[in-house]
CSV table of C-alpha atoms in Angstrom, one decimal:
chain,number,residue,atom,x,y,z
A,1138,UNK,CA,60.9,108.6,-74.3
A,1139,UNK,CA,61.6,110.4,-71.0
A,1140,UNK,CA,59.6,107.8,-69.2
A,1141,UNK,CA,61.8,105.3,-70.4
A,1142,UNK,CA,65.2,107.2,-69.9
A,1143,UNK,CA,63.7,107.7,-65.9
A,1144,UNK,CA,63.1,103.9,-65.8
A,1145,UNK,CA,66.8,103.0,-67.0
A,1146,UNK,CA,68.0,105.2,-64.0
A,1147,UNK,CA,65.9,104.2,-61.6
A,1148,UNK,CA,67.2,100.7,-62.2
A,1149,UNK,CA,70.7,101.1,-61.8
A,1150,UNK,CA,69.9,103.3,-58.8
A,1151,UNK,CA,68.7,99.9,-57.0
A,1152,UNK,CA,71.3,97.7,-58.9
A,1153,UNK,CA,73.9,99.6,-57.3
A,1154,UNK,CA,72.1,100.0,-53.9
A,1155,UNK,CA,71.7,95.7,-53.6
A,1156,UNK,CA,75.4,95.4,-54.7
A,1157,UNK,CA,76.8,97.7,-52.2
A,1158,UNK,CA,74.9,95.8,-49.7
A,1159,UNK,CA,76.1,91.9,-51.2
A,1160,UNK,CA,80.0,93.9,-50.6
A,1161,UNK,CA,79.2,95.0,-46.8
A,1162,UNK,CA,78.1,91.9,-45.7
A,1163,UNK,CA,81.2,89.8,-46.8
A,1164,UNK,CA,83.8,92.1,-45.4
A,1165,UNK,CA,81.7,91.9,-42.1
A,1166,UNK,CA,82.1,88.0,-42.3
A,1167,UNK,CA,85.6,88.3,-43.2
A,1168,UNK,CA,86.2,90.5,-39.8
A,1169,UNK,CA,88.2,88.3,-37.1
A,1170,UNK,CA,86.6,87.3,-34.0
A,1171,UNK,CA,87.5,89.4,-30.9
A,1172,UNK,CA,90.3,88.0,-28.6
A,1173,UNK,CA,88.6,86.0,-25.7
A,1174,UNK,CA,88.4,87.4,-22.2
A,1175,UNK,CA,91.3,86.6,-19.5
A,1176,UNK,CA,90.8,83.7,-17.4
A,1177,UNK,CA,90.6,84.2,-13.6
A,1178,UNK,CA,93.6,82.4,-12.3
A,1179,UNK,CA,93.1,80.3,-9.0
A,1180,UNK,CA,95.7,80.7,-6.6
A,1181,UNK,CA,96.9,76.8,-5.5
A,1182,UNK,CA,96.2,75.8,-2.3
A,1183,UNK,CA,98.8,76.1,0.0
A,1184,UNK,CA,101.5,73.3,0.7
A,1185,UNK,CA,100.4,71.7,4.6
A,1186,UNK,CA,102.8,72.7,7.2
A,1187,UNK,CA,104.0,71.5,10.5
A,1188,UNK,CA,104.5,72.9,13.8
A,1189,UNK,CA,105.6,76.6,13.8
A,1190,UNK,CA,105.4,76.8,10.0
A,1191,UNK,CA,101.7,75.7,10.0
A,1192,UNK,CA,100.9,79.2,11.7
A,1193,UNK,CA,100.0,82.1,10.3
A,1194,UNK,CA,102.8,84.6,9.8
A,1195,UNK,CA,102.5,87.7,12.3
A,1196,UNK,CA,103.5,90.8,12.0
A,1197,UNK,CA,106.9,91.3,14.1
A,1198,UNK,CA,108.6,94.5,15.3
A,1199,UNK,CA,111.8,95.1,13.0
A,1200,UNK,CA,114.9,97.1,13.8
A,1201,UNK,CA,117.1,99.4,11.5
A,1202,UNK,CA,120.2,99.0,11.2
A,1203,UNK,CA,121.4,102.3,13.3
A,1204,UNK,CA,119.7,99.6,16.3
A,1205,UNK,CA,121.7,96.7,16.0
A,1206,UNK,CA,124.6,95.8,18.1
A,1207,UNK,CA,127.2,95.2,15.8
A,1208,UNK,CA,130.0,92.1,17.2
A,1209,UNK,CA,133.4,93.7,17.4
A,1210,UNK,CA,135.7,93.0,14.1
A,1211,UNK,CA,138.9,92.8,16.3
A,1212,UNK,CA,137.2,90.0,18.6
A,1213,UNK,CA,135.5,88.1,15.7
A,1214,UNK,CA,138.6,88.2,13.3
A,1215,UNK,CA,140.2,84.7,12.9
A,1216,UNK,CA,143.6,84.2,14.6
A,1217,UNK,CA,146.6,83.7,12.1
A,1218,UNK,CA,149.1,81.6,14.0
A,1219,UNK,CA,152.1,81.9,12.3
A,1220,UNK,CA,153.9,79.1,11.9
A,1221,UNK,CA,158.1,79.3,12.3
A,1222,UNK,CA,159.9,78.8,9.5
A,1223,UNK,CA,161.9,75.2,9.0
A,1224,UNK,CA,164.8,74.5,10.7
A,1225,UNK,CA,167.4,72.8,8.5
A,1226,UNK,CA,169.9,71.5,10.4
A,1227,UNK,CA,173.3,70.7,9.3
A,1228,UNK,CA,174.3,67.1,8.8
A,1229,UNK,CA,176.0,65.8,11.9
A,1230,UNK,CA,180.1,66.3,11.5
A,1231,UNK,CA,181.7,62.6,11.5
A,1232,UNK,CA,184.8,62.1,13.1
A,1233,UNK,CA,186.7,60.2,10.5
A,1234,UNK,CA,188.9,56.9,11.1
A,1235,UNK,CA,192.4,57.4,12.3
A,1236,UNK,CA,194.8,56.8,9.3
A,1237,UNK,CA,197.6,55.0,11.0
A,1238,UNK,CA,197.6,51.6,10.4
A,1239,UNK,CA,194.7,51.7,7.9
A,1240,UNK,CA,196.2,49.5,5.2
A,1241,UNK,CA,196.8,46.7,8.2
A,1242,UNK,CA,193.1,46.5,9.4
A,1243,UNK,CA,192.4,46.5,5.2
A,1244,UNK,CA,194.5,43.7,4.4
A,1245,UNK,CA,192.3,40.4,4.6
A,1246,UNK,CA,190.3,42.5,2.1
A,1247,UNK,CA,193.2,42.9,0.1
A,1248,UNK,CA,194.2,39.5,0.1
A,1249,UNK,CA,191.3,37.9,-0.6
A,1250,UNK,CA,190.6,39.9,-3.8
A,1251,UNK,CA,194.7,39.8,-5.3
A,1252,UNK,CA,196.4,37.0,-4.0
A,1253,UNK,CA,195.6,34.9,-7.2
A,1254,UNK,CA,198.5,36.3,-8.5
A,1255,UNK,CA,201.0,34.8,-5.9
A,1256,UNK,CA,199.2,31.7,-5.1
A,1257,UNK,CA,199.2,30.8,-8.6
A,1258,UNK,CA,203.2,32.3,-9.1
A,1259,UNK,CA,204.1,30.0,-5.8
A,1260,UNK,CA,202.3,27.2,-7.4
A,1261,UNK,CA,204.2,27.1,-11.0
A,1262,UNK,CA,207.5,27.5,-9.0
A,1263,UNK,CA,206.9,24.5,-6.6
A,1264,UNK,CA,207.1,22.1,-9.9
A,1265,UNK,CA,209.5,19.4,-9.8
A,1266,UNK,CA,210.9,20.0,-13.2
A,1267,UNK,CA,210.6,24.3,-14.1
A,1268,UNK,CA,211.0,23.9,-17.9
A,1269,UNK,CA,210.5,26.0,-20.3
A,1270,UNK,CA,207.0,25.6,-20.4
A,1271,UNK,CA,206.7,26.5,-16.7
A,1272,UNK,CA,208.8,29.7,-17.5
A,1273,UNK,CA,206.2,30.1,-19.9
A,1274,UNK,CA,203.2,29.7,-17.7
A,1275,UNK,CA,204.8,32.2,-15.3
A,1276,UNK,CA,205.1,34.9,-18.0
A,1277,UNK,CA,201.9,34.5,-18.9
A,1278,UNK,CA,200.4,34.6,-15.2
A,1279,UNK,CA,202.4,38.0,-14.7
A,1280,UNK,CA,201.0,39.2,-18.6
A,1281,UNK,CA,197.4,38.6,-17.3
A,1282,UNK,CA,198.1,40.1,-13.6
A,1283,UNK,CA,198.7,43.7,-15.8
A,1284,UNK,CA,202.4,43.4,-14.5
A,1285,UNK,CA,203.3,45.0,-18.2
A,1286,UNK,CA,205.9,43.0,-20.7
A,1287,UNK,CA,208.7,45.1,-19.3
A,1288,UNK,CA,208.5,44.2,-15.7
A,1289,UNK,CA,207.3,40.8,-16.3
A,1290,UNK,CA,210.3,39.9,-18.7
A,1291,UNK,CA,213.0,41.1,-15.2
A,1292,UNK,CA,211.0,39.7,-12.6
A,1293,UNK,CA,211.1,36.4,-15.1
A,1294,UNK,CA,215.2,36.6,-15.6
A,1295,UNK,CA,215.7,37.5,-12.3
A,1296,UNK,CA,213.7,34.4,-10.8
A,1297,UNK,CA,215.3,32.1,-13.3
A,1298,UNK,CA,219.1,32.6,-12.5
A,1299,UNK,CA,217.8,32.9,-8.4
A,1300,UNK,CA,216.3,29.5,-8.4
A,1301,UNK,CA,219.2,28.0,-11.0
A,1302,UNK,CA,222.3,29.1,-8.5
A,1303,UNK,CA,220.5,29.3,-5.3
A,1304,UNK,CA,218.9,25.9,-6.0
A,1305,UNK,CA,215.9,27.0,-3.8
A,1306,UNK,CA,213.0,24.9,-3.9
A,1307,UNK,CA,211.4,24.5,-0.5
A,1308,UNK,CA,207.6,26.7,0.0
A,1309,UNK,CA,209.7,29.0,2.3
A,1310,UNK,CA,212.3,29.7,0.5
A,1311,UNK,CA,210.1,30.0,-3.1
A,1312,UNK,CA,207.8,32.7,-0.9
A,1313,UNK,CA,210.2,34.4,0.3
A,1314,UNK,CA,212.2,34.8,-2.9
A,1315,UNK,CA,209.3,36.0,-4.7
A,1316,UNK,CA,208.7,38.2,-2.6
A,1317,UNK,CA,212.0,40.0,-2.6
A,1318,UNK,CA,211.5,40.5,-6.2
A,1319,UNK,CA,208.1,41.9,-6.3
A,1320,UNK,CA,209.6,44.4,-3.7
A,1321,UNK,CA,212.0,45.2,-5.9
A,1322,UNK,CA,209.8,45.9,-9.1
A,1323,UNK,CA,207.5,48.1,-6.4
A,1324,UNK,CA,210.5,50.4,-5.8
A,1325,UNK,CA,209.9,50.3,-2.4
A,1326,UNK,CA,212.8,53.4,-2.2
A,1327,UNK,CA,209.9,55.7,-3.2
A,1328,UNK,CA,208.8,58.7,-1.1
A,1329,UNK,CA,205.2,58.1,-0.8
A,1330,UNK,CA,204.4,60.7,1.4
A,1331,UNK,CA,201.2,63.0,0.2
A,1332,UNK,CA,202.9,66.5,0.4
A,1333,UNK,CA,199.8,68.5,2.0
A,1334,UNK,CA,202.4,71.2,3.5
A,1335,UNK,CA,203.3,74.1,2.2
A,1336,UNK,CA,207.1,75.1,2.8
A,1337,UNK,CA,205.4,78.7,2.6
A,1338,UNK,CA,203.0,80.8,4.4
A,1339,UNK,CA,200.5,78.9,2.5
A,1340,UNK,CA,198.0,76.0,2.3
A,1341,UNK,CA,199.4,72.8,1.0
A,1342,UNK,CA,197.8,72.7,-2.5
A,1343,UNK,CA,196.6,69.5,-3.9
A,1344,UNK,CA,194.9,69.0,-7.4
A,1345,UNK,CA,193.3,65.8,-8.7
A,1346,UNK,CA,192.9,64.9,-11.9
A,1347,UNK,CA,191.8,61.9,-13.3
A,1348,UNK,CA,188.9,60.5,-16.2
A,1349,UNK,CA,185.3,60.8,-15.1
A,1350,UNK,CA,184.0,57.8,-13.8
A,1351,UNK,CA,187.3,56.2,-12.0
A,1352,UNK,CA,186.5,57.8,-8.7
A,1353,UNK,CA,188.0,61.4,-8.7
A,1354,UNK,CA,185.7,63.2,-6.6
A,1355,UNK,CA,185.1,60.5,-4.0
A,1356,UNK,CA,188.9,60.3,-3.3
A,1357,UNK,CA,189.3,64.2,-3.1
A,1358,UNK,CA,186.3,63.8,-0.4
A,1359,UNK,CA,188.2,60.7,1.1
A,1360,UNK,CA,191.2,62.4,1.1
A,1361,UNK,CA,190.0,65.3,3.3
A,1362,UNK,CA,188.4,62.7,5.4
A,1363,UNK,CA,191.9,61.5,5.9
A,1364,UNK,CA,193.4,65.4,6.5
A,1365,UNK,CA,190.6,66.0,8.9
A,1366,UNK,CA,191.2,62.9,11.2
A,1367,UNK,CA,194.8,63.9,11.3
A,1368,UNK,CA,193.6,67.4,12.9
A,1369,UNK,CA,193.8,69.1,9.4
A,1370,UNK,CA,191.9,72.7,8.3
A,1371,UNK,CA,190.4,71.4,4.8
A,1372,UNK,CA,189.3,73.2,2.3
A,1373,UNK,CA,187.8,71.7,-0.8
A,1374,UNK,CA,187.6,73.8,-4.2
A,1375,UNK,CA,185.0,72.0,-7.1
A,1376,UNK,CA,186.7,73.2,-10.2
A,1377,UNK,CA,184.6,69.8,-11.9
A,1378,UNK,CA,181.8,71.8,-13.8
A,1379,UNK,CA,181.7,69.4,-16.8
A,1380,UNK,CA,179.9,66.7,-14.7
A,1381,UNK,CA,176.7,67.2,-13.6
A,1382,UNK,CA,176.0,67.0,-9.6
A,1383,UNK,CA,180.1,67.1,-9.5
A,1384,UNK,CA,180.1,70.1,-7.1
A,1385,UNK,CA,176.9,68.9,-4.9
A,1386,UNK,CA,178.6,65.0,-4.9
A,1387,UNK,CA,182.1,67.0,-3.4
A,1388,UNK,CA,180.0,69.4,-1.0
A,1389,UNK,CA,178.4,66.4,0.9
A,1390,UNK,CA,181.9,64.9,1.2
A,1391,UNK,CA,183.1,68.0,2.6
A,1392,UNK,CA,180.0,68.8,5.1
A,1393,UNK,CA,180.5,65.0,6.8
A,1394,UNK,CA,183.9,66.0,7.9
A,1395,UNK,CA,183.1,69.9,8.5
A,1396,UNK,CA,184.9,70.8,5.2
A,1397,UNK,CA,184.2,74.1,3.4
A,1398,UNK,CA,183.4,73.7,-0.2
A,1399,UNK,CA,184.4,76.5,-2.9
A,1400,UNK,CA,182.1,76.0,-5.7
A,1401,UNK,CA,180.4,78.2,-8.6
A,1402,UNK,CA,177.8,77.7,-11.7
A,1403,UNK,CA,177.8,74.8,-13.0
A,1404,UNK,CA,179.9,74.9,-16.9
A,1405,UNK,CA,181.5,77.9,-15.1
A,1406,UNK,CA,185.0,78.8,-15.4
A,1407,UNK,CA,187.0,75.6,-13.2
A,1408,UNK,CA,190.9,78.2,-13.3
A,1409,UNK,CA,188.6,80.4,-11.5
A,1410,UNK,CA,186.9,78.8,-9.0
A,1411,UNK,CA,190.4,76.7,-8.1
A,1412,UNK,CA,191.8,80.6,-8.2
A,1413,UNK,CA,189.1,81.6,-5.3
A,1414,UNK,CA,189.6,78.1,-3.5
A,1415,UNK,CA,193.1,78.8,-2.7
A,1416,UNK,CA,192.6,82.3,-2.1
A,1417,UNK,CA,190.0,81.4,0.5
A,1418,UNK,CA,191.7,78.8,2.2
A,1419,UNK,CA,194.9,81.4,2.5
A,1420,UNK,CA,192.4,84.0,4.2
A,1421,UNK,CA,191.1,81.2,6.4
A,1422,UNK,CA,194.4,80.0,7.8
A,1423,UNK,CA,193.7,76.4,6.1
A,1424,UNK,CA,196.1,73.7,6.2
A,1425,UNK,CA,195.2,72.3,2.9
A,1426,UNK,CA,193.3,73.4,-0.1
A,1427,UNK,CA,192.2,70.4,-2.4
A,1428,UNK,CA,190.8,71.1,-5.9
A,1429,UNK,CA,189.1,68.4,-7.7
A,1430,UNK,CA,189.0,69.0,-11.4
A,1431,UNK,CA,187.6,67.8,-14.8
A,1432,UNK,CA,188.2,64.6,-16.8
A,1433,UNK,CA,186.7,64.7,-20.8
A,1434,UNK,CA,189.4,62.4,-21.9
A,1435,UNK,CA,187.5,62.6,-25.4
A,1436,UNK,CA,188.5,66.0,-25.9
A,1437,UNK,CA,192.1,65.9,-25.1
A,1438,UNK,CA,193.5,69.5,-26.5
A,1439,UNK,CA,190.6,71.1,-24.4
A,1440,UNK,CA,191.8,69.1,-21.6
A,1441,UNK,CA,195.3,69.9,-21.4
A,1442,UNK,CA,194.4,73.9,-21.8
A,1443,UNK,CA,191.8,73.4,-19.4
A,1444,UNK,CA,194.4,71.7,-16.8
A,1445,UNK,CA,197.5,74.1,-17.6
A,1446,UNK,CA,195.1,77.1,-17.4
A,1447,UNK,CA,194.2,76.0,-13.9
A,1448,UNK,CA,197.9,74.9,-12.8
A,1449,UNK,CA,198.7,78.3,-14.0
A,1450,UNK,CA,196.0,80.4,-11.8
A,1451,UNK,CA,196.6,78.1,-9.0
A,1452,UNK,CA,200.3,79.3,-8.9
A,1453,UNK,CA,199.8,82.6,-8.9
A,1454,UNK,CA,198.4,82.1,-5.5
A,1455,UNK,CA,201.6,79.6,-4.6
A,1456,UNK,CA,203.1,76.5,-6.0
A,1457,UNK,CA,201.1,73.0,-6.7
A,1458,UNK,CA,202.9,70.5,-3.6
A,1459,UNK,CA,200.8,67.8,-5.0
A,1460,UNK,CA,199.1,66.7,-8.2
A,1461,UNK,CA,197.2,63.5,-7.6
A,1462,UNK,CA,196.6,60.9,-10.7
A,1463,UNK,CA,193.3,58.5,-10.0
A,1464,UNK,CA,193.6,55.7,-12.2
A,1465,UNK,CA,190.8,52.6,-11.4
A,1466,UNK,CA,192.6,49.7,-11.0
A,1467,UNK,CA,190.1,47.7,-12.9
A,1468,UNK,CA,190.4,49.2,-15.9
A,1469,UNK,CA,194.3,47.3,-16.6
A,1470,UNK,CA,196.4,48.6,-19.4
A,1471,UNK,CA,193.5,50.9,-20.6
A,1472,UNK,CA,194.7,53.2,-17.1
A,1473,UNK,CA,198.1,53.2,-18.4
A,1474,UNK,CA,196.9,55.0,-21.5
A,1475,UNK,CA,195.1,57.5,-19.4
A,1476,UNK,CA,198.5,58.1,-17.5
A,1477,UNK,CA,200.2,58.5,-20.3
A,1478,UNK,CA,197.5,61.4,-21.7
A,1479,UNK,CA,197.3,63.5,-18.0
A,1480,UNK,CA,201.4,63.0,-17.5
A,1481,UNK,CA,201.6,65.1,-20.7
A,1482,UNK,CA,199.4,68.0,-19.3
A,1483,UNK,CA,201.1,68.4,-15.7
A,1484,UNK,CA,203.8,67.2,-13.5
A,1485,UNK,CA,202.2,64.5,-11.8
A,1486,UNK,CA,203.5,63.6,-8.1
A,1487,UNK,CA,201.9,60.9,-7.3
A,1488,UNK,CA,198.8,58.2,-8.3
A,1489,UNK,CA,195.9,56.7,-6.6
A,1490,UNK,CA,194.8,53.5,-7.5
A,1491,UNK,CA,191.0,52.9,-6.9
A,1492,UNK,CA,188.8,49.8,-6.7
A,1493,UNK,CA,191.6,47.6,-6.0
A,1494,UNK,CA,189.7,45.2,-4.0
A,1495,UNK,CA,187.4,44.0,-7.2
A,1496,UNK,CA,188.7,42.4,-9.9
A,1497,UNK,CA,191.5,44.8,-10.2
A,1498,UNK,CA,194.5,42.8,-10.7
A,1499,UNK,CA,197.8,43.5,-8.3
A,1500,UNK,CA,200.3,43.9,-11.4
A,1501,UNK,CA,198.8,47.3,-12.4
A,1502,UNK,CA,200.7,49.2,-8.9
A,1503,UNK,CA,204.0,48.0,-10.8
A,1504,UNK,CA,202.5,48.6,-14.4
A,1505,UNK,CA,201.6,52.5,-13.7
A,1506,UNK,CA,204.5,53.1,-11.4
A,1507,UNK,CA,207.5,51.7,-14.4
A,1508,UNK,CA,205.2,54.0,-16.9
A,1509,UNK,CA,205.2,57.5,-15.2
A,1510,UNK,CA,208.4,57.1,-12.7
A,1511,UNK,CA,206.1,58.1,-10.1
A,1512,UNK,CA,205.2,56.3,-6.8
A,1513,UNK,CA,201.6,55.0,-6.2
A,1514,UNK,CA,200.6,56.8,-2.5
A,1515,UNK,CA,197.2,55.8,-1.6
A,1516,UNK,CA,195.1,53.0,-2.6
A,1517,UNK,CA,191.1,52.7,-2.5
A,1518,UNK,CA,189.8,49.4,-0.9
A,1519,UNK,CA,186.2,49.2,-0.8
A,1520,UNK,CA,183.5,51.9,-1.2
A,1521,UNK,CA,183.4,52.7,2.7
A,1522,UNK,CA,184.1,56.3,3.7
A,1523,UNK,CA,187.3,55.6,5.8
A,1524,UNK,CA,188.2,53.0,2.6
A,1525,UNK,CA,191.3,55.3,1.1
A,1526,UNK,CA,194.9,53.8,2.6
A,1527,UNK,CA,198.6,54.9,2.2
A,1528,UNK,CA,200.0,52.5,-0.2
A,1529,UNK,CA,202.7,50.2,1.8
A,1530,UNK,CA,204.6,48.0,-0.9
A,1531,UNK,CA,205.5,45.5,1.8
A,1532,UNK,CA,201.9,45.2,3.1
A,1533,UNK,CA,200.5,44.7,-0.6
A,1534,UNK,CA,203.0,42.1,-1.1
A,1535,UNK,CA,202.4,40.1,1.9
A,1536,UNK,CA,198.6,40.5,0.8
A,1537,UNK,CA,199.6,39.2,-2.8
A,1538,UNK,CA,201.2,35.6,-1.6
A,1539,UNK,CA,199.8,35.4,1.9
A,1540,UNK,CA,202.3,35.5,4.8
């Protein structure tokens, strides 16, 4: 029994020895494979040179920095040349056209644009037989010339009973009566004089007013134009900041003639800066202050405080010796509306009818002048500099039937 037990043990001694064996040799297979060796690495032969480069570098002496000669910084620095500012130089002053006589040398112009009026008046009273129809036709020529229905209907009355008792019938005689009629609706009795002097120790102060568009600020420059060529002291004062470019527009006026120009921000206060144009022309010893206002006919009650406010400043300084209507003659009945509008904000003295040379049409100067009571003074011809002329009725009437 013991010889068996010893066997049984002895067995599983060497079972266990050859199974611990089978176990070491797998995990030995299962072990991984060492990492290969490095590679020696080659160096690449070296890129062929030529000339210099295909030597072999040498060892050369180096220097610290303590050795080198540094270049001056004052000697190396680049020059700044400094360049002088701009020089703006002021426009050249023009010496404006003499003013006597201006309307004369204008008149061809004149009577090429208006004397449709009296050629076709001369023409309708040369018939053999001047019916009723003819009377008519004359009416109607004086309706369409803007002569108004008031004038028209006394010039027509008057011409009627001339040519009825007078029996006049010959070119001459027809030319010259008509033109002793037209006279007569002109009012050539009218002082027409611009009043740029001041009865005071004062600048003669002149304000223009007028709608936007019919040529207000070029007749204020015009009109100093006109002062300066008669030896005038001019000072301008832009009291239009409504409308853009206004004051810059009136400024360039003023610096062709040597003109001073008062002006401030644009949609600033206009009663003050036509309050610091007078006062400015006073301290300079100016002959003439001209203030050019604003024109928004759309909003009439603005306007007419707007005006009066600046009336109002003005005089504080002295009183208004001139206030200056523009009205552009093309624009027919429609001006007389205007006229009617600005005669109800201030007093005005006088009116200046622009773009008459167009297709303005001659009867307007008697239309405007029967609505306010006031005389038309100067004229505007043409869009020339020296184109603004004292209104002459007997010049303008000679240009309206020819001579």
């Amino acid at each position: 029994m013991e010889i068996v037990i010893l066997a049984v043990v002895i067995a599983l001694v060497v079972i266990g020895a050859l199974g611990g064996l089978v176990i070491g040799s797998r995990k030995r297979k299962q072990l991984p494979p060492p990492p290969p060796a490095a590679p020696d690495i080659t160096a690449p032969p070296a890129e062929p040179h030529i000339g210099d480069e295909a030597e072999t570098p040498r060892e050369e002496p180096r220097r610290t920095i303590e050795e080198v000669d540094l270049p001056d910084a004052s000697a190396t620095a680049p020059v700044v040349v400094e360049e002088p500012a701009p020089v703006v130089e002021a426009p050249p002053v023009e010496i404006p056209e003499p003013t006597a006589g201006r309307l004369v040398r204008l008149r061809a112009r004149l009577s090429r644009s208006q004397n449709a009026l009296g050629k076709g008046l001369l023409t309708l009273l040369s018939r053999e037989h001047l019916d009723e129809d003819t009377w008519e036709e004359i009416e109607d020529t004086l309706l369409t010339a803007d002569v108004g229905v008031q004038p028209t209907q006394e010039l027509v009355e008057r011409l009627r009973e001339r040519v009825k008792v007078l029996g006049t019938r010959t070119p001459e005689e027809l030319r010259s009566l008509l033109r002793e009629e037209l006279l007569t609706l002109l009012v050539p009795d009218f002082d027409r004089t611009v009043n740029t002097e001041s009865g005071l120790d004062t600048p003669g102060i002149v304000m223009v007013v007028g709608v936007n568009g019919t040529g207000k600020t070029t007749t204020t420059g015009k009109l100093a134009r006109v002062l300066v060529a008669d030896g005038k002291h001019v000072v301008l004062g832009a009291a239009d900041t409504f409308r853009a470019a206004a004051a810059d527009q009136l400024q360039t006026w003023g610096e062709r003639v040597g003109a001073r120009t008062v002006r401030g921000p644009e949609g600033g206060d206009p009663a003050s800066i036509a309050f610091d144009a007078v006062k400015e022309g006073i301290q300079e010893g100016a002959d003439a202050v001209i203030i050019d206002t604003a024109g928004r006919l759309h909003t009439k009650t603005g306007l007419m405080d707007e005006l009066g406010k600046v009336k109002r400043v003005v005089e504080k300084h002295a009183p208004l010796d001139e206030v200056l209507l523009v009205l552009d003659a093309t624009t027919g009945q429609n001006g007389l509306v205007q006229a009617r509008v600005f005669a109800e904000v201030v007093d005005i003295t006088g009116i200046v009818l622009t773009k008459l040379d167009g297709t303005a049409k001659g009867g307007i100067v008697i239309a405007v002048q029967r609505e306010l009571g006031v005389p038309v003074k100067l004229i505007g011809l043409g869009e020339g500099a020296d184109d603004l002329a004292p209104f002459e009725p007997e010049a303008f009437v000679d240009a309206l039937i020819g001579e």
